[in-house]
XYZ file of N, CA, C and O in Angstrom:
536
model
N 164.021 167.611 149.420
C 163.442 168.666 148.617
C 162.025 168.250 148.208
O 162.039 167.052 147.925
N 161.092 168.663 148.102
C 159.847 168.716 147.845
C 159.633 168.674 146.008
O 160.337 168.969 145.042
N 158.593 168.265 146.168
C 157.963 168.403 144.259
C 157.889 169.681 144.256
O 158.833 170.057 143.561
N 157.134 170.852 144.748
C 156.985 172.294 144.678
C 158.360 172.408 144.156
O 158.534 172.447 142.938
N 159.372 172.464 144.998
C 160.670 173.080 144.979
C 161.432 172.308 143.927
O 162.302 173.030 143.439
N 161.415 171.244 143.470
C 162.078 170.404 142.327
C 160.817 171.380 141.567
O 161.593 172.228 141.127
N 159.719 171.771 141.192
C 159.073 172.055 140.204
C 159.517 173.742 139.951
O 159.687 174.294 138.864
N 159.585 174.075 140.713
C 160.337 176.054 140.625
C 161.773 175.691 140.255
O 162.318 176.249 139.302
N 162.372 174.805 140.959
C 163.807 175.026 140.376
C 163.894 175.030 138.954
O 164.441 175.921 138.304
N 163.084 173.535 138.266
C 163.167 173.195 137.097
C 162.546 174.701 136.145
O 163.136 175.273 135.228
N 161.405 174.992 136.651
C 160.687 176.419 135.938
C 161.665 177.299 136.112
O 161.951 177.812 135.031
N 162.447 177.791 137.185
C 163.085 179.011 137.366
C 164.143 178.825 136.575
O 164.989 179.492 137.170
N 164.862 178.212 135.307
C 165.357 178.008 134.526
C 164.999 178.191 133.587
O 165.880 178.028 132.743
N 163.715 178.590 133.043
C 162.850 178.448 132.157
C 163.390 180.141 131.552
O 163.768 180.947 132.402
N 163.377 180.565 129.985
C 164.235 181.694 130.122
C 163.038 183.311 130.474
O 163.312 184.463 130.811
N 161.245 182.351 130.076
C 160.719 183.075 129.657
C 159.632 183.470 131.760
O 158.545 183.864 132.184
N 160.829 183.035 132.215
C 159.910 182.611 133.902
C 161.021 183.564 134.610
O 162.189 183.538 134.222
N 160.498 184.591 135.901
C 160.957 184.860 136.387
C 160.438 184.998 137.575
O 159.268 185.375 137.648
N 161.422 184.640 139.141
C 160.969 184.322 140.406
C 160.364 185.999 141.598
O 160.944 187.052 141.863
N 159.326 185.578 141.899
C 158.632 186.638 143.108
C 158.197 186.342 143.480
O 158.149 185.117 143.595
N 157.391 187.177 144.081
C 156.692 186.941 145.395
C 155.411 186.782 145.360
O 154.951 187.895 145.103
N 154.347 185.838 145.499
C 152.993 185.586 145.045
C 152.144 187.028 145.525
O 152.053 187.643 146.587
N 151.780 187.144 144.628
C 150.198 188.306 144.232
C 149.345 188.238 145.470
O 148.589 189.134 145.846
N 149.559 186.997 146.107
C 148.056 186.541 147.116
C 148.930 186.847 148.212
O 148.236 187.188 149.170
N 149.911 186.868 148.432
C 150.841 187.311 149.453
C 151.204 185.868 150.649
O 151.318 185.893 151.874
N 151.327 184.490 149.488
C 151.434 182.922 150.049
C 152.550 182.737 149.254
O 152.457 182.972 148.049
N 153.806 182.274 149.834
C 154.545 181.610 149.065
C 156.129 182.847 147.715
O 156.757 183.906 147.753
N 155.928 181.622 146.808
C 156.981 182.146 146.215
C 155.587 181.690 144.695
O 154.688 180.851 144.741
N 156.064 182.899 143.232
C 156.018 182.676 142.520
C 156.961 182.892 141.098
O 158.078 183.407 141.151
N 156.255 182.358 139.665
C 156.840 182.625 138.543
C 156.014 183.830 137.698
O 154.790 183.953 137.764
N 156.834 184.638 136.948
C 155.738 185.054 136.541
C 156.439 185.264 135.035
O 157.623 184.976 134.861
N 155.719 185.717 134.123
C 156.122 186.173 132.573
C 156.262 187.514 132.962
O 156.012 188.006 134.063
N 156.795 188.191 131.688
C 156.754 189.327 131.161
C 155.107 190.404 131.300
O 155.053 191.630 131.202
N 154.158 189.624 131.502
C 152.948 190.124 131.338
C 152.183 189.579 132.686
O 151.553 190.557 133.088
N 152.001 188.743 133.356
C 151.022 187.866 134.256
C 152.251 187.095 135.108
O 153.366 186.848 134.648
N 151.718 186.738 136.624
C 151.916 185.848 137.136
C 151.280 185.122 136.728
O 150.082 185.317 136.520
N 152.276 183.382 136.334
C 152.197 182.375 135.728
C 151.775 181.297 137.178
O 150.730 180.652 137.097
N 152.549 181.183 138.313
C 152.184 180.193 139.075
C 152.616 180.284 140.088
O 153.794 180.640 140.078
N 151.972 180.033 141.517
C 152.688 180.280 142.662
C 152.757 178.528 143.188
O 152.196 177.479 142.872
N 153.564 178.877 143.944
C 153.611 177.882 145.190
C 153.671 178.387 146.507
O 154.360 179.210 147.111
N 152.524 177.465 146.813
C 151.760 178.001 147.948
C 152.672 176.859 149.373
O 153.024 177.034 150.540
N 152.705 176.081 148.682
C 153.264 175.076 150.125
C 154.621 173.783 149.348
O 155.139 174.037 148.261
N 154.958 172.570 150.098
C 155.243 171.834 149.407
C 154.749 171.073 148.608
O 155.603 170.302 148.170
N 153.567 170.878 148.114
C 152.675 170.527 147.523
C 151.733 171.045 146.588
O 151.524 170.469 145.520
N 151.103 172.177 146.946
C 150.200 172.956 146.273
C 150.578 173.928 145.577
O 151.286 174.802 146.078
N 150.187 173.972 144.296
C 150.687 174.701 143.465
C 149.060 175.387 142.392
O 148.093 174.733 142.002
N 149.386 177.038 142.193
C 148.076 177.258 141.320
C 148.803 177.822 140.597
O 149.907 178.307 140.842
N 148.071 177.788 139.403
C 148.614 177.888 137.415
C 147.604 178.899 136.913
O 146.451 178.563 136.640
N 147.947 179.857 136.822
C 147.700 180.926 136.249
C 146.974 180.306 134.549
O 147.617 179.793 133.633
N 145.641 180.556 134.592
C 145.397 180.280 133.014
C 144.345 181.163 132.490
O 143.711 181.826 133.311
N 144.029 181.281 131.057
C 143.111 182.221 130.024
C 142.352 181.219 130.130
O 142.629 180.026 129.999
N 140.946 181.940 130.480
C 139.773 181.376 130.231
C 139.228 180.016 129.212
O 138.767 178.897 129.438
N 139.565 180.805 128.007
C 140.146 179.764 126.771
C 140.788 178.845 126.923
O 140.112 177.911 126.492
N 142.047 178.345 127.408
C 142.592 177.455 128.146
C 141.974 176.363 128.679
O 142.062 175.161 128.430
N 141.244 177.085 129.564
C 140.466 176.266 130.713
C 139.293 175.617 130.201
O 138.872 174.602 130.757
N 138.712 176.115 129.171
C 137.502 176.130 128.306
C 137.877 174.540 127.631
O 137.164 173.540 127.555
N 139.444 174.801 127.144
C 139.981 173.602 125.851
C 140.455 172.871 126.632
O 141.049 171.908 126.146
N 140.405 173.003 128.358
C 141.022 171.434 128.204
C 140.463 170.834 129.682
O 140.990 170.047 130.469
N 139.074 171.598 129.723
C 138.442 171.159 131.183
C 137.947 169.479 130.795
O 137.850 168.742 131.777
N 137.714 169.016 129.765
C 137.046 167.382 130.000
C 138.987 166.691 130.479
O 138.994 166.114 131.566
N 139.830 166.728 130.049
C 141.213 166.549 130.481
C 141.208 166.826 131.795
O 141.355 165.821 132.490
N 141.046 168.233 132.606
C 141.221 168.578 134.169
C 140.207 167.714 135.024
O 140.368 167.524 136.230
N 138.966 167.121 134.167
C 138.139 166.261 134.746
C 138.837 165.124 135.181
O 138.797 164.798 136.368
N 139.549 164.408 134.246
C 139.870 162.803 134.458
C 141.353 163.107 135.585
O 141.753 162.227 136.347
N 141.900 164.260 135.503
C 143.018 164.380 136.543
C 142.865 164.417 137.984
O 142.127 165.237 138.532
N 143.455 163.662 138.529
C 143.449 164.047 139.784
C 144.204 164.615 140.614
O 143.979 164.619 141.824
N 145.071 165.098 140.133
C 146.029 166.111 140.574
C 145.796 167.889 140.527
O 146.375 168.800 141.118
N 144.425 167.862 139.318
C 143.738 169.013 139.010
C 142.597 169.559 139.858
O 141.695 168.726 139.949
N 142.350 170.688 140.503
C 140.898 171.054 141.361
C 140.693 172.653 140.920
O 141.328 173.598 141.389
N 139.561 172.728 139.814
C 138.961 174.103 139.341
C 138.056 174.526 140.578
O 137.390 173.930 141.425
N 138.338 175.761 140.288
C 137.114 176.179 140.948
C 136.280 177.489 139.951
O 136.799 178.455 139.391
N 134.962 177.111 140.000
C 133.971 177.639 139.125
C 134.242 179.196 139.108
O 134.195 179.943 140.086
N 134.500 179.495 137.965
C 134.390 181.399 137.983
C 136.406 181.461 137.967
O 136.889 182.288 137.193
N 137.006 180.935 138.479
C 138.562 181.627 138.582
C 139.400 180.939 137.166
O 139.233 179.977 136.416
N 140.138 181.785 137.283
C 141.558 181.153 135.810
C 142.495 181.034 136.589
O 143.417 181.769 136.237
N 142.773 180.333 137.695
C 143.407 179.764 138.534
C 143.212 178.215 138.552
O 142.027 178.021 138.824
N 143.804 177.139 138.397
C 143.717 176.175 138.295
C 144.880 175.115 139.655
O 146.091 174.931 139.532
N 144.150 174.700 140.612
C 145.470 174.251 141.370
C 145.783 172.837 141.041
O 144.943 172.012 140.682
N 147.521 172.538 141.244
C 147.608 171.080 140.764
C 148.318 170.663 142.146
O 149.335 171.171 142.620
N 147.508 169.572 142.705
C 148.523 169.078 143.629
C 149.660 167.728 143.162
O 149.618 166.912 142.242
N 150.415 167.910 144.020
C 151.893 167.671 143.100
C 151.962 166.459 144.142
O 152.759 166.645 145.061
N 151.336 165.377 144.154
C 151.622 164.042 144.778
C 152.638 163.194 144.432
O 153.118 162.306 145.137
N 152.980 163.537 143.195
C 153.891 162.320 142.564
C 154.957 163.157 141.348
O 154.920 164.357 141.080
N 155.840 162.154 140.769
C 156.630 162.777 139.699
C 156.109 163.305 138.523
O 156.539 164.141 137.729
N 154.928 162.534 138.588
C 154.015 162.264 136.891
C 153.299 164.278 137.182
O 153.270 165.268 136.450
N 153.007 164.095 138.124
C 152.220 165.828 138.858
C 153.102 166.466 138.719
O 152.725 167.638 138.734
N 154.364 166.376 138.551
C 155.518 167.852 138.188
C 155.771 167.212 136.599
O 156.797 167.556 136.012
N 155.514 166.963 136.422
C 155.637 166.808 134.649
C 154.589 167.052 133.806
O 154.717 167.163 132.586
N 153.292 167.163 134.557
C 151.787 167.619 134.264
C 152.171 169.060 134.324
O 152.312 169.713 133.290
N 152.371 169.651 135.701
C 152.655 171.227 135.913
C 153.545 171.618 134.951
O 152.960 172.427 134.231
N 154.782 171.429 134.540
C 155.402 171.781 133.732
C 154.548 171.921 132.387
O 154.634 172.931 131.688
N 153.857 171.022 132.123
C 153.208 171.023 130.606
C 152.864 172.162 130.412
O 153.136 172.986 129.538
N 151.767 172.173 131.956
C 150.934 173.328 132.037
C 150.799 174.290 132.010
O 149.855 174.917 131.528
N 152.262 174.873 132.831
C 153.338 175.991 132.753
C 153.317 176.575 131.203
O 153.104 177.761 130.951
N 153.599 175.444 130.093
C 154.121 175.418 128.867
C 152.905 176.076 128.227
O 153.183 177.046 127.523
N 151.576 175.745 128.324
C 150.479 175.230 127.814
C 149.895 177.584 128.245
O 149.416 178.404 127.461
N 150.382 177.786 130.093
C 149.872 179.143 130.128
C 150.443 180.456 129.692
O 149.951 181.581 129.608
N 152.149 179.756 129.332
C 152.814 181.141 128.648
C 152.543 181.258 127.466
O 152.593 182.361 126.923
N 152.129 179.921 126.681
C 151.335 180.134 125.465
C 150.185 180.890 125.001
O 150.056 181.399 123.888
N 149.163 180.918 126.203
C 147.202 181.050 126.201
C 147.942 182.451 126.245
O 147.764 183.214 125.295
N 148.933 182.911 127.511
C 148.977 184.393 128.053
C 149.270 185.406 126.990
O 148.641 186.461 126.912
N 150.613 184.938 125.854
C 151.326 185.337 125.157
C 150.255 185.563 124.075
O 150.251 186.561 123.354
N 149.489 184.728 124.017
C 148.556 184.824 122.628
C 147.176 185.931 122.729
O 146.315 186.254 121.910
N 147.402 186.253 123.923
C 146.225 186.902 124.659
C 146.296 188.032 123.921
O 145.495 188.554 123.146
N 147.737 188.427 124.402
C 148.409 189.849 124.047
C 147.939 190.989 124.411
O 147.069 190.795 125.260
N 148.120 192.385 124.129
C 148.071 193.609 125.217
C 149.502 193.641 126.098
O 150.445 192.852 126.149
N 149.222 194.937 126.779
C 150.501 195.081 127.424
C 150.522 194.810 128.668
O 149.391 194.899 129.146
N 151.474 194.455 129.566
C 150.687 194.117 130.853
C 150.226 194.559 131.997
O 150.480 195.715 132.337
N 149.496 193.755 132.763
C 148.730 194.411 133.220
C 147.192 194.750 132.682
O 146.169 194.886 133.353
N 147.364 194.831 131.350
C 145.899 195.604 130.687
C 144.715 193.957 130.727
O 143.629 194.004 130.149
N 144.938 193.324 131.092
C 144.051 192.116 130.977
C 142.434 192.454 131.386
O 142.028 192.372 132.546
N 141.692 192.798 130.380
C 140.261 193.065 130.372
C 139.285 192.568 131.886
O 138.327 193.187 132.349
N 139.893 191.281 132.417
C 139.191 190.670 133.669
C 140.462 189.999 134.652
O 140.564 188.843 135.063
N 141.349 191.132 134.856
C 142.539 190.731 135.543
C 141.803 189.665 136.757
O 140.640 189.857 137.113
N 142.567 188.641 137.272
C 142.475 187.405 138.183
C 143.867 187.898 139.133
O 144.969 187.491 138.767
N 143.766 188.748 140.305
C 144.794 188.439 140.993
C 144.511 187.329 142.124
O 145.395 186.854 142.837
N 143.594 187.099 142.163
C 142.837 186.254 143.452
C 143.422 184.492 143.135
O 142.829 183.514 142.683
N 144.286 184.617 143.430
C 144.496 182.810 142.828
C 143.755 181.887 143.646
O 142.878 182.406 144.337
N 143.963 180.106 143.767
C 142.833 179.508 144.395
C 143.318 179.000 145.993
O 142.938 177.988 146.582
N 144.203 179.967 146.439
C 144.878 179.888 147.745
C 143.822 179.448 148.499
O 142.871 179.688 147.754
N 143.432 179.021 149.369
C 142.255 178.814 150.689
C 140.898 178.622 150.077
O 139.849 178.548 150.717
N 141.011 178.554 148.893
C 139.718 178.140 148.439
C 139.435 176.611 147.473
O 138.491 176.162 146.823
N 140.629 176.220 147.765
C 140.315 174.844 147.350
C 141.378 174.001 148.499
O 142.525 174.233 148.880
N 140.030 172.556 148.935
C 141.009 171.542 149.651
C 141.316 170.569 148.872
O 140.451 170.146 148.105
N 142.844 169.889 148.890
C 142.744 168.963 148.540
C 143.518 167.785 149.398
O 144.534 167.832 150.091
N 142.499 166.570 149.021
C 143.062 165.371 149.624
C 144.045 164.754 149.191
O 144.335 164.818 147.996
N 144.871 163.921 150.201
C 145.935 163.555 149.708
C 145.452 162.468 148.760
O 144.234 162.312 148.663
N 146.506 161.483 147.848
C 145.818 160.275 147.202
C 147.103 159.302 147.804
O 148.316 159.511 147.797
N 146.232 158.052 148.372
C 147.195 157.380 149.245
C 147.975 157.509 150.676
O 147.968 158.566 151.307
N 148.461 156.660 151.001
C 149.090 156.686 152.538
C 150.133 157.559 152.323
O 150.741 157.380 151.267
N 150.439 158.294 152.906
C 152.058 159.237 153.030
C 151.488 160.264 151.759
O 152.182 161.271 151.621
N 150.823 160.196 151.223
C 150.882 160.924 149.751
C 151.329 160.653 148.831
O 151.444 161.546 147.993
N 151.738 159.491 148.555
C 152.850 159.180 147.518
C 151.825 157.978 146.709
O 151.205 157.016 147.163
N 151.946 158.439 145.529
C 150.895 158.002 144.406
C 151.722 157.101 143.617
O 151.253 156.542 142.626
């Protein structure tokens, strides 16, 4: 089983997460009541749905990560999931966007600068280490 798939199983338990079909039309995702929260795109790659604000409070943090790759302008954040410590980061993160989303508030859908474009094909990332395993 893959980190992706150990990381959805563990989320798809989650009471406030429910499983579809990614927005970008890659993969499987989670989404809230209001927003897709996170897809998985492969066994590895995973993008996290986040509020601007979010991203704002905790970009010197997404700096020192390396499991983290922004890309300028999106509230899409991808984490690649190399290791155990990277599905326990995503989970946080998970934790960290039903919070930003929920606090956003409005009904859904109504999101002033909706993001359906997640960071599918627009970010590479390298593995860290031989085999991938960190």
């Amino acid at each position: 089983m893959t980190r992706a798939q150990k990381a959805m199983d563990r989320l798809a338990a989650w009471p406030d997460l429910t499983p579809c079909e990614a927005g970008c039309g890659t993969g499987r995702a989670l989404r809230s009541a209001r927003d897709e929260i996170v897809h998985f795109h492969s066994g590895r790659d995973v993008d996290l749905h986040l509020t601007a604000r979010a991203i704002r409070r905790l970009h010197h943090d997404f700096a020192e990560s390396s499991a983290i790759r922004l890309v300028p302008g999106s509230r899409w954040v991808t984490v690649h999931l190399d290791c155990d410590a990277d599905v326990d980061l995503l989970l946080g993160l998970v934790s960290v966007a039903l919070k930003a989303h929920d606090r956003q508030g409005g009904a859904p859908g109504t999101d002033p600068l909706p993001e359906a474009v997640c960071n599918f094909r627009r970010v590479t990332v390298l593995q860290r280490g031989e085999g991938g395993e960190g």
